[in-house]
Short mmCIF file of C-alpha atoms and ligand atoms in Angstrom, two decimals:
data_model
loop_
_atom_site.label_atom_id
_atom_site.label_comp_id
_atom_site.label_asym_id
_atom_site.label_seq_id
_atom_site.Cartn_x
_atom_site.Cartn_y
_atom_site.Cartn_z
CA MET A 1 -0.40 -0.03 0.10
CA LYS A 2 1.60 3.49 -0.71
CA TYR A 3 1.12 6.08 2.26
CA TRP A 4 0.64 9.85 1.17
CA ASN A 5 0.44 13.06 3.50
CA HIS A 6 -0.19 16.41 3.19
CA PHE A 7 1.32 19.38 5.11
CA ASN A 8 0.51 23.29 4.52
CA PRO A 9 -0.29 25.38 7.39
CA THR A 10 -0.96 29.08 5.51
CA LYS A 11 -4.71 30.11 5.83
CA ILE A 12 -5.72 31.42 2.59
CA ALA A 13 -8.15 33.93 2.02
CA PHE A 14 -9.33 34.11 -1.65
CA GLY A 15 -11.46 36.13 -4.31
CA ASN A 16 -12.32 39.53 -5.40
CA GLY A 17 -11.50 41.90 -2.33
CA CYS A 18 -10.21 40.08 -0.03
CA ARG A 19 -7.21 42.29 0.52
CA ARG A 20 -9.75 44.17 3.11
CA PHE A 21 -9.34 41.06 5.50
CA LEU A 22 -5.48 42.11 6.19
CA ILE A 23 -6.85 45.12 7.32
CA GLU A 24 -8.32 43.18 10.96
CA LYS A 25 -5.34 40.69 10.72
CA ILE A 26 -2.56 43.27 10.93
CA SER A 27 -4.35 46.20 13.37
CA GLY A 28 -1.64 47.20 16.17
CA LYS A 29 1.04 45.67 14.53
CA LYS A 30 4.66 47.08 13.49
CA LEU A 31 5.12 46.12 10.21
CA LEU A 32 7.96 45.40 7.47
CA ILE A 33 5.75 45.83 4.00
CA VAL A 34 8.83 44.12 1.20
CA THR A 35 7.87 45.45 -2.40
CA SER A 36 8.92 46.42 -5.38
CA ASN A 37 8.50 50.00 -6.99
CA ARG A 38 6.36 49.24 -8.96
CA GLY A 39 4.28 47.82 -5.82
CA LYS A 40 4.21 50.48 -3.58
CA MET A 41 2.47 52.58 -5.87
CA GLN A 42 0.05 49.87 -6.31
CA ILE A 43 -0.55 50.40 -2.81
CA MET A 44 -0.09 53.59 -2.62
CA GLN A 45 -3.24 53.95 -5.24
CA ASP A 46 -4.89 51.41 -3.62
CA GLN A 47 -8.09 52.81 -1.44
CA ILE A 48 -8.20 49.67 1.06
CA LEU A 49 -4.48 48.85 1.22
CA SER A 50 -2.64 52.72 1.31
CA GLN A 51 -3.44 53.32 4.88
CA ILE A 52 -1.20 50.10 5.71
CA LEU A 53 2.10 52.29 4.58
CA LYS A 54 1.32 54.81 7.61
CA ASP A 55 3.76 54.54 10.35
CA ASN A 56 5.22 51.15 8.92
CA TYR A 57 8.54 50.41 7.64
CA LEU A 58 9.13 49.70 3.70
CA ILE A 59 11.18 48.10 1.41
CA ASP A 60 10.40 48.40 -2.17
CA SER A 61 13.77 48.15 -3.49
CA VAL A 62 12.98 44.11 -4.59
CA THR A 63 13.79 44.03 -8.34
CA SER A 64 12.77 40.60 -10.46
CA ASN A 65 15.09 37.56 -9.50
CA PRO A 66 16.28 39.25 -5.99
CA GLY A 67 19.70 38.60 -5.25
CA LEU A 68 22.17 38.58 -1.59
CA ASP A 69 23.46 42.11 -1.62
CA LEU A 70 20.06 43.44 -1.83
CA ILE A 71 19.01 41.12 0.95
CA ARG A 72 22.36 41.95 2.76
CA GLU A 73 21.45 46.02 1.90
CA GLU A 74 18.05 46.06 3.59
CA LEU A 75 19.31 43.64 6.45
CA VAL A 76 21.99 46.76 7.22
CA ASN A 77 19.11 49.20 6.93
CA ILE A 78 16.27 47.37 9.40
CA LYS A 79 18.63 46.30 11.50
CA ASP A 80 17.88 48.55 14.55
CA LEU A 81 14.47 47.95 14.43
CA ASN A 82 11.87 45.77 15.77
CA PHE A 83 8.55 44.29 13.78
CA ASP A 84 5.96 42.02 14.47
CA ALA A 85 5.17 41.45 11.48
CA LEU A 86 5.94 41.17 7.32
CA ILE A 87 4.20 42.22 4.43
CA ALA A 88 5.04 40.61 1.10
CA PHE A 89 3.31 42.57 -1.86
CA GLY A 90 3.90 41.53 -5.19
CA GLY A 91 5.18 38.79 -7.43
CA GLY A 92 6.87 35.66 -6.68
CA SER A 93 10.73 37.95 -5.89
CA SER A 94 8.95 39.98 -3.60
CA ILE A 95 7.85 37.22 -1.72
CA ASP A 96 10.56 35.58 -1.76
CA THR A 97 12.62 38.81 -0.27
CA ALA A 98 10.17 38.73 2.27
CA LYS A 99 11.18 34.98 3.29
CA ALA A 100 15.11 35.48 3.39
CA LEU A 101 14.45 38.70 5.00
CA ALA A 102 12.66 36.59 8.03
CA SER A 103 15.00 34.12 7.52
CA CYS A 104 17.74 36.17 8.63
CA LEU A 105 15.33 38.41 11.03
CA ASN A 106 15.19 37.49 14.93
CA THR A 107 13.07 38.58 17.34
CA LYS A 108 15.92 39.14 20.07
CA GLY A 109 17.82 41.74 17.48
CA LEU A 110 20.39 39.35 16.54
CA ASN A 111 20.45 38.98 12.75
CA PHE A 112 21.81 35.52 11.38
CA ASP A 113 23.74 36.27 7.82
CA ILE A 114 21.83 35.18 4.65
CA GLU A 115 24.86 33.10 3.43
CA ASN A 116 24.24 31.45 6.58
CA VAL A 117 20.83 30.51 6.32
CA ILE A 118 21.52 29.04 2.88
CA LYS A 119 24.08 26.99 3.86
CA GLU A 120 22.89 25.62 7.25
CA PRO A 121 18.99 26.28 6.87
CA LYS A 122 17.73 23.99 10.21
CA LYS A 123 20.50 25.58 12.02
CA SER A 124 18.83 29.06 11.13
CA LEU A 125 15.19 28.44 10.49
CA ASN A 126 14.59 25.97 13.23
CA ARG A 127 12.46 28.86 15.46
CA ASN A 128 9.52 31.08 15.20
CA LEU A 129 10.20 33.28 12.39
CA LEU A 130 8.26 36.94 12.36
CA PRO A 131 4.85 35.83 10.91
CA ILE A 132 4.23 37.40 6.68
CA TYR A 133 1.03 37.87 5.22
CA ALA A 134 1.72 37.52 1.37
CA LEU A 135 -0.52 38.91 -0.88
CA PRO A 136 0.36 38.21 -4.31
CA THR A 137 -0.24 40.71 -7.57
CA THR A 138 0.75 38.38 -10.50
CA ALA A 139 -0.64 35.10 -11.47
CA GLY A 140 2.26 32.77 -11.07
CA THR A 141 5.15 31.77 -8.53
CA GLY A 142 2.56 30.51 -5.50
CA SER A 143 5.10 31.74 -3.33
CA GLU A 144 2.23 32.19 -0.99
CA VAL A 145 1.48 28.65 0.10
CA THR A 146 4.80 27.67 -0.66
CA GLN A 147 8.45 26.84 2.13
CA PHE A 148 10.80 28.54 -1.14
CA SER A 149 12.29 30.93 -1.37
CA THR A 150 14.54 31.43 -4.67
CA ILE A 151 17.45 34.13 -4.49
CA TRP A 152 20.26 34.63 -6.98
CA ASP A 153 23.95 34.76 -6.31
CA LYS A 154 24.51 37.13 -9.24
CA LYS A 155 28.22 37.01 -9.07
CA ASN A 156 28.62 33.41 -9.76
CA LYS A 157 25.33 32.68 -11.76
CA LYS A 158 23.99 31.04 -9.45
CA LYS A 159 20.26 29.74 -8.01
CA LEU A 160 20.57 29.60 -4.16
CA SER A 161 17.41 28.20 -2.48
CA ILE A 162 15.89 27.69 0.63
CA SER A 163 13.23 25.25 1.69
CA HIS A 164 12.03 25.07 5.25
CA LYS A 165 9.18 24.10 6.46
CA ASN A 166 8.90 27.55 8.63
CA LEU A 167 8.81 29.44 5.50
CA PHE A 168 5.48 28.68 4.69
CA PRO A 169 3.53 32.36 5.20
CA LYS A 170 1.00 32.73 7.96
CA MET A 171 -1.42 33.62 5.53
CA ALA A 172 -1.93 34.23 1.71
CA ILE A 173 -4.85 36.82 0.72
CA VAL A 174 -4.92 35.87 -3.00
CA ASP A 175 -7.34 39.09 -4.59
CA PRO A 176 -7.82 38.24 -8.11
CA GLU A 177 -8.37 42.28 -8.43
CA LEU A 178 -4.46 42.57 -7.47
CA THR A 179 -3.70 41.07 -11.04
CA TYR A 180 -5.82 43.45 -12.57
CA SER A 181 -2.80 46.18 -13.73
CA VAL A 182 -0.02 43.60 -14.79
CA PRO A 183 1.29 44.09 -18.10
CA PHE A 184 1.24 42.10 -20.64
CA ASP A 185 4.63 40.24 -20.69
CA PRO A 186 5.00 39.54 -17.24
CA THR A 187 1.06 38.37 -17.17
CA PHE A 188 1.78 35.50 -19.48
CA SER A 189 5.72 34.76 -17.59
CA THR A 190 3.60 34.36 -14.39
CA GLY A 191 0.55 32.15 -16.00
CA LEU A 192 2.57 30.15 -18.28
CA ASP A 193 5.02 29.52 -14.38
CA ALA A 194 1.69 28.69 -13.24
CA LEU A 195 1.02 25.78 -15.78
CA ASN A 196 4.45 24.46 -16.00
CA GLN A 197 4.28 24.14 -12.27
CA SER A 198 0.91 22.35 -12.26
CA PHE A 199 2.50 19.75 -14.83
CA GLU A 200 5.78 19.66 -13.00
CA SER A 201 3.77 18.35 -10.04
CA ILE A 202 1.55 15.60 -11.95
CA TRP A 203 4.75 14.16 -13.69
CA ASN A 204 6.43 14.31 -10.07
CA LYS A 205 7.36 10.65 -7.72
CA ASN A 206 5.58 12.67 -4.90
CA LYS A 207 2.23 13.32 -6.30
CA THR A 208 -0.40 12.37 -3.86
CA PRO A 209 -4.26 12.79 -5.39
CA PHE A 210 -4.75 15.60 -3.27
CA SER A 211 -2.41 17.64 -5.13
CA ILE A 212 -3.20 16.17 -8.41
CA PHE A 213 -6.78 17.58 -7.95
CA MET A 214 -5.11 20.82 -7.02
CA ALA A 215 -2.68 20.59 -9.99
CA SER A 216 -5.26 19.17 -12.03
CA LYS A 217 -7.57 22.02 -11.76
CA ALA A 218 -5.56 24.50 -12.23
CA ILE A 219 -3.95 23.80 -15.55
CA GLY A 220 -7.57 23.90 -16.68
CA ASN A 221 -7.78 27.07 -14.87
CA SER A 222 -5.08 28.42 -17.40
CA ILE A 223 -5.67 26.17 -20.91
CA GLU A 224 -8.71 28.77 -20.86
CA ALA A 225 -7.74 31.75 -18.86
CA ILE A 226 -4.54 32.39 -21.10
CA PRO A 227 -6.07 33.12 -24.44
CA ARG A 228 -8.49 34.72 -23.30
CA LEU A 229 -5.87 37.42 -22.13
CA LEU A 230 -4.15 37.00 -24.81
CA ASN A 231 -7.12 38.50 -26.41
CA ASN A 232 -8.58 40.94 -23.83
CA LEU A 233 -6.21 41.34 -20.44
CA GLY A 234 -9.10 43.68 -19.33
CA ASP A 235 -10.85 39.79 -18.80
CA VAL A 236 -11.74 40.27 -15.18
CA GLN A 237 -12.84 36.64 -14.78
CA ALA A 238 -10.09 35.04 -17.03
CA ARG A 239 -7.82 37.15 -14.39
CA TYR A 240 -9.95 35.03 -11.67
CA LEU A 241 -9.31 31.87 -13.12
CA MET A 242 -5.55 32.45 -13.51
CA ALA A 243 -5.52 33.76 -9.82
CA GLU A 244 -6.37 30.64 -8.74
CA ALA A 245 -4.72 28.78 -11.05
CA SER A 246 -1.70 29.63 -9.55
CA LEU A 247 -2.70 29.44 -6.29
CA LEU A 248 -3.22 26.25 -7.00
CA SER A 249 -0.51 25.56 -8.39
CA GLY A 250 1.64 27.12 -5.47
CA LEU A 251 -0.35 24.45 -3.17
CA SER A 252 0.87 21.64 -5.14
CA ILE A 253 4.48 22.07 -5.63
CA SER A 254 4.62 22.62 -1.88
CA GLN A 255 3.30 19.18 -1.73
CA THR A 256 5.73 18.38 -3.94
CA PHE A 257 8.19 20.05 -5.30
CA THR A 258 9.14 21.72 -8.88
CA ALA A 259 11.01 18.68 -11.57
CA ILE A 260 12.58 18.73 -14.72
CA CYS A 261 11.84 21.73 -16.82
CA HIS A 262 12.45 23.71 -13.53
CA SER A 263 15.77 22.19 -12.96
CA ILE A 264 16.55 22.70 -16.53
CA SER A 265 15.39 26.62 -16.58
CA TYR A 266 17.79 27.76 -13.45
CA PRO A 267 20.87 28.21 -15.60
CA ILE A 268 18.68 29.49 -18.81
CA THR A 269 17.69 32.28 -16.81
CA ILE A 270 20.79 32.88 -14.85
CA ASN A 271 23.16 32.59 -18.14
CA TYR A 272 20.60 33.94 -20.90
CA GLU A 273 18.28 36.38 -18.69
CA VAL A 274 15.24 34.00 -20.20
CA ASP A 275 12.15 34.93 -18.15
CA HIS A 276 11.02 32.00 -15.05
CA GLY A 277 8.21 31.23 -17.08
CA ILE A 278 9.63 31.43 -20.73
CA ALA A 279 12.37 29.05 -19.36
CA CYS A 280 10.49 26.98 -17.77
CA ALA A 281 7.59 26.37 -20.11
CA PHE A 282 10.65 25.88 -23.12
CA THR A 283 11.05 22.32 -22.57
CA MET A 284 7.35 22.20 -21.07
CA LYS A 285 6.01 20.51 -24.56
CA SER A 286 8.84 17.61 -24.60
CA VAL A 287 8.61 16.13 -21.76
CA ALA A 288 4.61 16.25 -22.07
CA LYS A 289 5.78 13.88 -25.24
CA LYS A 290 8.39 11.27 -23.25
CA VAL A 291 5.82 11.43 -20.19
CA LEU A 292 2.55 10.32 -22.15
CA ALA A 293 5.24 8.06 -24.36
CA GLU A 294 6.52 6.05 -20.97
CA ASN A 295 3.72 5.98 -18.94
CA PRO A 296 0.17 6.49 -20.72
CA ASP A 297 -1.52 7.16 -17.09
CA CYS A 298 0.40 9.87 -15.84
CA PHE A 299 -2.65 12.41 -17.47
CA LYS A 300 -5.32 10.47 -16.89
CA GLU A 301 -7.10 12.76 -13.77
CA ILE A 302 -6.26 15.93 -15.39
CA ILE A 303 -8.14 14.40 -18.79
CA PHE A 304 -10.84 13.13 -16.70
CA TYR A 305 -11.23 16.27 -14.27
CA ASN A 306 -11.21 18.90 -17.46
CA LYS A 307 -13.41 16.50 -19.67
CA PHE A 308 -10.39 16.40 -22.16
CA SER A 309 -11.20 14.17 -24.60
CA SER A 310 -7.40 12.34 -24.61
CA PRO A 311 -3.85 12.95 -23.93
CA GLU A 312 -3.20 14.16 -27.80
CA LYS A 313 -5.83 16.52 -27.31
CA LEU A 314 -3.83 17.70 -23.81
CA LEU A 315 -0.61 17.52 -26.01
CA GLU A 316 -2.58 19.61 -28.01
CA GLU A 317 -3.94 22.33 -26.10
CA ILE A 318 -0.45 22.79 -24.13
CA ASP A 319 1.28 22.98 -27.96
CA TYR A 320 -0.98 25.97 -28.54
CA ILE A 321 -0.84 27.21 -25.33
CA LEU A 322 3.42 27.81 -25.92
CA GLU A 323 2.29 28.27 -29.37
CA ILE A 324 0.07 31.98 -28.82
CA LEU A 325 2.54 33.20 -26.79
CA GLN A 326 6.04 32.45 -28.83
CA VAL A 327 7.91 30.32 -26.08
CA ARG A 328 10.55 29.21 -28.57
CA LYS A 329 10.86 32.66 -30.53
CA LYS A 330 11.00 34.50 -27.01
CA ALA A 331 13.51 32.00 -25.63
CA LYS A 332 15.88 31.77 -28.76
CA LYS A 333 15.82 35.66 -29.15
CA LEU A 334 18.29 35.18 -25.28
CA ILE A 335 19.50 32.14 -26.03
CA LYS A 336 21.25 32.48 -29.77
CA THR A 337 22.40 29.87 -31.04
CA LYS A 338 21.32 25.95 -29.83
CA ASP A 339 25.64 25.56 -28.70
CA ASN A 340 24.71 28.71 -26.07
CA LEU A 341 21.91 26.13 -24.92
CA LEU A 342 23.99 23.30 -24.89
CA SER A 343 26.80 25.29 -23.14
CA ILE A 344 25.48 25.36 -19.52
CA SER A 345 23.59 21.24 -20.10
CA ASN A 346 26.32 20.38 -17.44
CA GLU A 347 24.40 22.87 -15.26
CA MET A 348 20.56 21.77 -15.50
CA ILE A 349 20.49 18.73 -13.84
CA THR A 350 19.97 19.52 -10.46
CA PRO A 351 18.88 16.75 -7.85
CA SER A 352 16.84 18.42 -5.75
CA ARG A 353 14.28 18.79 -8.40
CA SER A 354 15.67 16.41 -11.44
CA LYS A 355 15.15 13.34 -8.42
CA ASN A 356 11.09 14.17 -8.59
CA PHE A 357 11.08 13.63 -11.97
CA ILE A 358 8.67 10.67 -12.69
CA LEU A 359 11.12 9.35 -15.59
CA PRO A 360 14.58 8.60 -14.48
CA VAL A 361 16.79 10.93 -16.14
CA SER A 362 19.90 11.15 -18.00
CA ASN A 363 22.47 12.35 -19.73
CA LYS A 364 20.73 11.38 -22.48
CA LEU A 365 17.31 12.34 -21.91
CA LEU A 366 18.33 15.47 -21.05
CA MET A 367 20.35 15.85 -24.66
CA GLU A 368 16.71 14.85 -26.32
CA ILE A 369 14.63 17.50 -24.80
CA LEU A 370 16.96 20.25 -25.36
CA ASN A 371 17.65 19.09 -28.98
CA GLU A 372 13.39 18.77 -29.19
CA SER A 373 12.94 22.52 -27.37
CA TYR A 374 15.39 24.51 -29.32
CA ASP A 375 14.80 23.33 -32.86
FE1 FE2 B 401 8.24 28.25 -11.14
#
């Protein structure tokens, strides 16, 4: 008999306007708000949220793919301040930065060094961290409900990950209205991340009936919403579907972790500056075809829950999304030649992710995936 378990302690509020729940949660608390410059403007202009800026400390320096230097600099800036909670407002980068800062902040006034936290997470994170209230403003990473924080060592071109059960935010407040103003490119690169993460948790050794159900629903939502948003960025029902897809994909990977597409994507992002969602989606069709060939039942729940007529129809849907979003073209614009892609292949198999993949990972398999994806 196969056993399975499920653990995710993050409380979730989802729905249009639900950001108002934040206000009652934070009453009387001293807050550290972590966001980007764009996020700051969005908070300032928001009728419900603008009041949180008063009397609280704001970090608005987050950029995409946050680096070690940002974390170190901000820790120096806040070293003499005390907080009761963090607010993470923005895309995955803002939420991951808030998690990294919370990892280093000690409520007794001593700060941990970010590199030590990354090297020895158990030593520094087995304690009560400051609670994080996460408000995603993009529909993509699902970081609001995961235990992961991705930080980049830009000097050495390396992705650094922290994964620990104490990094789950205390509460995720997922309000689709916050995503209405996301511009064209991030709407689709984050949407591709949500779609890819859902598939990653399906072709995954750690999947459970619960994670399969959530990922299947996320895939159905994404396949419906992405073409609608491409036609009309102002389609609020499609924004709702994508916000839900992103949340469900985060919940799925919080149980299964990601797999081979994410493993391959990280050196592509750090070496060629390909957006995370595009870099993950770049190999998705090739991986899906291989999974289907070796394990025809792998997609049966996605097909059942979403009423697709066959696995081939599902592959057609994936192909259609990748085509209309020009994933291969966008990736190849930055990875100029196949030799460029193959030159970083030895960095693409990280055991923490590739070991979750349902098929045996070999160099031959990797080369086939890279060749099929690039040609
Ligand atoms: Fe991702």
